Short mmCIF file of C-alpha atoms in Angstrom, two decimals:
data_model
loop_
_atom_site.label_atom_id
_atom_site.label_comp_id
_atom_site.label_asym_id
_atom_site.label_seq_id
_atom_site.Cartn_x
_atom_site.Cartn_y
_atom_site.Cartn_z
CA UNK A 14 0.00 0.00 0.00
CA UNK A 15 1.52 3.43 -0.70
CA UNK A 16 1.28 5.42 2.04
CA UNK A 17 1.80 9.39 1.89
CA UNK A 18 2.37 11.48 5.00
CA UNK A 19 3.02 14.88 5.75
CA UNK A 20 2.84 17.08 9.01
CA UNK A 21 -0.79 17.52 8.88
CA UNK A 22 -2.64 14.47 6.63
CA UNK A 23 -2.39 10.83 6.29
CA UNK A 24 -3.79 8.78 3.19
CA UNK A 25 -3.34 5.24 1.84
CA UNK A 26 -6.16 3.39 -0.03
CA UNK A 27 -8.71 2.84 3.20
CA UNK A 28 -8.20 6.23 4.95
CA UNK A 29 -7.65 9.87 4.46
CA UNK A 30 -6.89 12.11 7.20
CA UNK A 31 -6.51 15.91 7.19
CA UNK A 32 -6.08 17.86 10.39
CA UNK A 33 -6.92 21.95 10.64
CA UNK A 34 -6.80 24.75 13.11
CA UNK A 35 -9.31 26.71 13.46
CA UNK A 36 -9.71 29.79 16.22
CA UNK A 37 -12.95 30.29 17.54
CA UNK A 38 -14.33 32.22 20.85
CA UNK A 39 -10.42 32.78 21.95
CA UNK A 40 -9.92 29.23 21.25
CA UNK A 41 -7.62 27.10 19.38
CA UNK A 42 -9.89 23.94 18.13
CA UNK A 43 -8.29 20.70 16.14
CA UNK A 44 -10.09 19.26 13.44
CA UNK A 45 -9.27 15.85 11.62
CA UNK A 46 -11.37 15.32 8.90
CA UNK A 47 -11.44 11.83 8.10
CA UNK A 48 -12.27 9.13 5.10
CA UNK A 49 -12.24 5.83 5.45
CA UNK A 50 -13.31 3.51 2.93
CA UNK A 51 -14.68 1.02 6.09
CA UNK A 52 -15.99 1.45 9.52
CA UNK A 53 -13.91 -0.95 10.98
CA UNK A 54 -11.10 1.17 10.01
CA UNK A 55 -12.32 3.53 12.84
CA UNK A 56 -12.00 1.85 16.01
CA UNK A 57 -11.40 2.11 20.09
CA UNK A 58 -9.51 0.66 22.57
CA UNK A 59 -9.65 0.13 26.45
CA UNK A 60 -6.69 1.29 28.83
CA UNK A 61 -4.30 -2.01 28.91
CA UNK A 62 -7.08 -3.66 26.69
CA UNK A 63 -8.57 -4.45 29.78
CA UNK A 64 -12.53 -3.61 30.72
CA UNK A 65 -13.04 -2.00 33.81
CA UNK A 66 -13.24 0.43 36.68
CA UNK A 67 -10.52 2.10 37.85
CA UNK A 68 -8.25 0.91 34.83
CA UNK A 69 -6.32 4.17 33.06
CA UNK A 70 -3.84 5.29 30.96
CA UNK A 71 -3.05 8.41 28.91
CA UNK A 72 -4.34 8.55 25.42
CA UNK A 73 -1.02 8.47 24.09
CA UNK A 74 -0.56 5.34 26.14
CA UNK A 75 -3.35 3.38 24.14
CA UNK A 76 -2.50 4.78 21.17
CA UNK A 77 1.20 4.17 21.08
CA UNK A 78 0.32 0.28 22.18
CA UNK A 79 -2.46 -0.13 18.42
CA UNK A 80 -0.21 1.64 16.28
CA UNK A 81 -2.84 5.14 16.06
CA UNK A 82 -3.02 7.49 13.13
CA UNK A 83 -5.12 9.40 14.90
CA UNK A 84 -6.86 9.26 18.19
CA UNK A 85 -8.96 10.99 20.76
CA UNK A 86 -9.91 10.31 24.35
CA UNK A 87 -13.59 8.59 24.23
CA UNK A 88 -15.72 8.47 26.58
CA UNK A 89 -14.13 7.59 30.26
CA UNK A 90 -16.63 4.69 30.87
CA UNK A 91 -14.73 4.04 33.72
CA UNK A 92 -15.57 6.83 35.49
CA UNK A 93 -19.30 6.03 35.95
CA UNK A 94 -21.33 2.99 36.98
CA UNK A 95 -24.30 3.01 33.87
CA UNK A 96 -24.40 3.84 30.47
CA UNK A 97 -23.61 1.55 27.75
CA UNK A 98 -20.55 0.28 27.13
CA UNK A 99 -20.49 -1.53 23.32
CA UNK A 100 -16.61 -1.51 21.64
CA UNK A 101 -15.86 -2.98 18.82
CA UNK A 102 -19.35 -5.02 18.64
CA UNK A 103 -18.66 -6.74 22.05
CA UNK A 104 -21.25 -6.04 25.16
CA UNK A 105 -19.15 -4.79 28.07
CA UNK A 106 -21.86 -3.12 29.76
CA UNK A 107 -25.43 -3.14 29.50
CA UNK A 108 -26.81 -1.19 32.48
CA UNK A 109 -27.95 2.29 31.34
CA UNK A 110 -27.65 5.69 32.92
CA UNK A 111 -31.00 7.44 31.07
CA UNK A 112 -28.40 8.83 28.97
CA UNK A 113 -28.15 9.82 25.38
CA UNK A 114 -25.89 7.61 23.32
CA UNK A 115 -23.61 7.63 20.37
CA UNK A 116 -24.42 4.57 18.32
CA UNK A 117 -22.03 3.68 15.29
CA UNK A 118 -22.75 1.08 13.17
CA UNK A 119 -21.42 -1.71 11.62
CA UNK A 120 -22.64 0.47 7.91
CA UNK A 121 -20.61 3.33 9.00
CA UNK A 122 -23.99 5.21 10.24
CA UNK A 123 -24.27 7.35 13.50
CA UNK A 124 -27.58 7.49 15.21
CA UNK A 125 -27.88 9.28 18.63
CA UNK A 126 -30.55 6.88 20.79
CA UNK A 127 -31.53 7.03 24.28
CA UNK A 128 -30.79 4.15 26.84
CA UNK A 129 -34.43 4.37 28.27
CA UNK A 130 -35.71 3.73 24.92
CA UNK A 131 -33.71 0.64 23.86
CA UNK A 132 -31.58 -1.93 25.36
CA UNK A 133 -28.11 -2.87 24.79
CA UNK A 134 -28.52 -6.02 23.69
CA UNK A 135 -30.98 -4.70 21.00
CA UNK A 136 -28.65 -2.25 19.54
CA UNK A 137 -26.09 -4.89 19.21
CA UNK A 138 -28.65 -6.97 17.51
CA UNK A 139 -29.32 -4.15 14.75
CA UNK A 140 -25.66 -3.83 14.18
CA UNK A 141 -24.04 -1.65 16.60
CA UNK A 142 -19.96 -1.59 16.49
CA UNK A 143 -19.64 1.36 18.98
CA UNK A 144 -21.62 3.16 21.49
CA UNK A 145 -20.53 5.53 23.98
CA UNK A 146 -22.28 6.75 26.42
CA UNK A 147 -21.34 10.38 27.50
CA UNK A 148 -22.99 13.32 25.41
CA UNK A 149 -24.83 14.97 25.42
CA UNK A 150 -26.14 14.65 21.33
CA UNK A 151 -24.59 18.05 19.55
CA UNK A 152 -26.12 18.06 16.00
CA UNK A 153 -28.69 15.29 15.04
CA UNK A 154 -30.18 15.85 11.34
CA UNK A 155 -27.37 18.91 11.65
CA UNK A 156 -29.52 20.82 13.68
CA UNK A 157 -28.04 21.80 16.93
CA UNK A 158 -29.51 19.37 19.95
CA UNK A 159 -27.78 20.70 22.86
CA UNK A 160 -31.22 22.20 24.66
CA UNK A 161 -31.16 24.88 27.20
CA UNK A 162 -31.18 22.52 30.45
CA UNK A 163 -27.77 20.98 29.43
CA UNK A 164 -26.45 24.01 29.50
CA UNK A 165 -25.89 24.68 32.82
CA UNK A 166 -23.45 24.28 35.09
CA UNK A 167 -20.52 23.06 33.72
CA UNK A 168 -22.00 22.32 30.13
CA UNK A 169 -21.90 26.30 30.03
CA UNK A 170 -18.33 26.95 31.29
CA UNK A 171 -16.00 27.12 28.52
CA UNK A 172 -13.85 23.72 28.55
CA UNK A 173 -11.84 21.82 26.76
CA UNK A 174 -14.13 19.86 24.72
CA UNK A 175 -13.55 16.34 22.21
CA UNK A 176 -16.27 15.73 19.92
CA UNK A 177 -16.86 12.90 17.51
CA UNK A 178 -19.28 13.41 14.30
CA UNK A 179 -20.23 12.53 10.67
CA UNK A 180 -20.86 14.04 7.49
CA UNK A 181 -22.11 10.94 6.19
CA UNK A 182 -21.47 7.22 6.05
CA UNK A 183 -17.46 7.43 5.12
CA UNK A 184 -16.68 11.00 6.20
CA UNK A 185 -15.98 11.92 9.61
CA UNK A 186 -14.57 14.39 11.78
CA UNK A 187 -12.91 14.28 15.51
CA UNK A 188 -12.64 17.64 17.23
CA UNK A 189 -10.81 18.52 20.18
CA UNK A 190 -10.50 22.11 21.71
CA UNK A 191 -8.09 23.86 24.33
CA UNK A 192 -8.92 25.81 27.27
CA UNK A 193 -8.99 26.58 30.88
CA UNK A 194 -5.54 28.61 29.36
CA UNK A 195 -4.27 32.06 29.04
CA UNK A 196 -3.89 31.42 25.32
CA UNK A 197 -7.64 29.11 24.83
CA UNK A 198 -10.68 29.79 26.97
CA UNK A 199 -12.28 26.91 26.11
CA UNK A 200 -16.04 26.18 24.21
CA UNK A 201 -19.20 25.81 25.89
CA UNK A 202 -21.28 22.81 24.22
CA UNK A 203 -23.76 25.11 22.67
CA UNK A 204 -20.87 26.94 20.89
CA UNK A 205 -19.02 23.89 19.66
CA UNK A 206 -22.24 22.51 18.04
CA UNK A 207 -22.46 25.95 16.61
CA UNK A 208 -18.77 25.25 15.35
CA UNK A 209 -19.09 21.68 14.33
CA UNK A 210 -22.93 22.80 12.43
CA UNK A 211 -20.85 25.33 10.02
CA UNK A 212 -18.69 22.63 8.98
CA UNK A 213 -21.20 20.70 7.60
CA UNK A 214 -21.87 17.78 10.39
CA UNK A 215 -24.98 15.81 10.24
CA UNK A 216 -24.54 14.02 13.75
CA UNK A 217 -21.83 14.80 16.56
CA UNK A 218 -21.68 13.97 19.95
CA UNK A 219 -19.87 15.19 22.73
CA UNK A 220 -17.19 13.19 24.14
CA UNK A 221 -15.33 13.54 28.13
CA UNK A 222 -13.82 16.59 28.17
CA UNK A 223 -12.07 18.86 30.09
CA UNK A 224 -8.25 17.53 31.07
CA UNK A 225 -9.44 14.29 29.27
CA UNK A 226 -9.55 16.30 25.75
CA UNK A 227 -6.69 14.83 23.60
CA UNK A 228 -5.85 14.70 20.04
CA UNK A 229 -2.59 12.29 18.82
CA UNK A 230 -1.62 12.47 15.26
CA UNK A 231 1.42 10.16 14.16
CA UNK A 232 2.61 9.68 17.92
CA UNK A 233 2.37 13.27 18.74
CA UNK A 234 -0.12 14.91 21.18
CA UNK A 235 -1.66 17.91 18.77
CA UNK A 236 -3.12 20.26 21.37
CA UNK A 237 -2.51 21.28 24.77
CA UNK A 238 -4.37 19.39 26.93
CA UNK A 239 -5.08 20.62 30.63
CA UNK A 240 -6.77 19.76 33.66
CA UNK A 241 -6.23 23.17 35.95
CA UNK A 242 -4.63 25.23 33.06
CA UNK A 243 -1.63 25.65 35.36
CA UNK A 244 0.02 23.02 33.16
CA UNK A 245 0.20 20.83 30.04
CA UNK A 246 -0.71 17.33 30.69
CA UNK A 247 -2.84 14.22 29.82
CA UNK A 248 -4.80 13.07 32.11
CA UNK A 249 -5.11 9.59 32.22
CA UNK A 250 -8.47 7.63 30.67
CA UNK A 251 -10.20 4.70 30.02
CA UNK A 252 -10.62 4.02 26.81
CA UNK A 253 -9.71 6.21 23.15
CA UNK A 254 -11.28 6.32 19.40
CA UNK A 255 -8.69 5.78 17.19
CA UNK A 256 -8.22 5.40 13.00
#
C-alpha cells in the first residue's frame, strides 16, 4: 500500500486524514477530517485492553500500544457505573444511565438513541460496532440538539471539549478544543455545536472533556491538553477512538 504522509494528513487506499486549526471564541480547536473507505477502520480501545473500573492510561498510552493514526480520548466509561458500554461489537456493559448515546454502526452510520428507549442487547442486535455513552447529542439531522437545560453548570463553562461526528457514512470528523488557558478559553457545548454545524456535520456527539480532551496524530499529542490550566498534561483515561 503506498502510504503518503506529511505534518498535517495521512492517506493510503482505506483512509484519508486531514487535520486543521481553526480559532474560535479565543480558542484554538483541532479538526481531523477523516475518510475511510470502512468502519472498521475507525475503532477504540480500552486502557491495557482491559474492561473495567478504575483501569487508566493516557491517550497516548493506548495509542502508542495499536499503532494510532489518529486518536482521541472517548468516553471515560470508567468513570461512571451506567451507560452503555459496546466496543468494537462486544457487550461490556449493558446497564444504562437514562443517557443519550452515540451509536455507530457496523454500515458506518451514527444514530444518537436514548438508553431508556432501547436496550443494549438490542442495539447490538441491529448492528451496533460502537456506542458511547457520555454526550450529550450536539447536531442530530445537523440541527443543533444541545437544549437549554444541558447548558448549565458546567456544560456552560468554557472547557476543553472532544467531539466525535459525521458528514455521512465514510466522512468523519474528531474535534478537540483547548482551554482553561491564558492562550484558549475553552467552548461551551452550545458553541461547539455551533462550530461543528458550520462545517457541515450531520450528527456529533460530545465526548469527556475537560483535562481528558486529547488529540494524537502520528505519535504526537496535537493540542494542549489541561486539567487546571496551570500546566500541560494528559490526564489519564479509560478508553480512546482511534483510526
Amino acid at each position: 500500500t503506498r502510504v503518503i504522509i506529511t505534518d498535517n494528513s495521512y492517506r493510503d487506499e482505506n483512509i484519508f486524514i486531514e487535520l486543521s486549526e481553526y480559532r474560535v471564541n479565543d480558542t484554538t480547536i483541532y479538526v481531523a477530517d477523516i475518510v475511510l473507505e470502512d468502519i472498521s477502520c475507525l475503532k477504540t480501545a480500552l486502557a491495557h485492553d482491559i474492561y473495567g473500573k478504575n483501569i487508566k492510561a493516557e491517550t497516548s498510552e493506548i495509542e502508542q500500544e495499536h499503532d494510532a493514526i489518529l486518536a482521541v480520548n472517548g468516553d471515560f466509561y470508567g468513570a461512571r457505573n451506567g451507560g452503555y458500554v459496546i466496543r468494537q461489537g462486544v457487550l461490556y456493559r449493558s446497564k444504562g444511565a437514562g443517557n443519550e448515546d452515540l451509536v455507530i454502526y457496523q454500515d458506518g452510520s451514527f444514530e444518537i438513541i436514548e438508553e431508556d428507549g432501547i436496550s443494549a442487547q438490542e442495539l447490538l442486535e441491529n448492528g451496533a460496532w460502537n456506542v458511547f455513552s457520555f454526550g450529550p447529542a450536539l447536531l442530530i439531522n445537523g440541527e443543533i440538539a444541545v437544549t437549554s437545560d444541558e447548558e448549565v453548570g458546567k456544560a456552560m463553562a468554557s472547557n476543553p471539549r472532544t467531539a466525535i461526528g459525521s458528514f455521512e457514512e465514510g466522512h468523519y470528523i474528531m474535534v478537540v478544543s483547548d482551554g482553561r488557558t491564558k492562550e484558549s478559553e475553552g467552548l461551551s457545548l452550545r458553541e461547539l455545536a455551533g462550530f461543528m454545524q458550520e462545517l457541515g456535520v450531520e450528527t456529533a456527539y460530545n465526548l469527556d472533556g475537560g483535562g481528558s480532551s486529547t488529540m494524537i496524530f502520528m505519535g504526537n499529542v496535537i493540542n494542549n491538553p489541561t486539567t487546571g490550566g496551570r500546566r500541560i498534561s494528559e490526564r489519564s483515561v479509560s478508553d480512546i477512538v482511534y483510526v
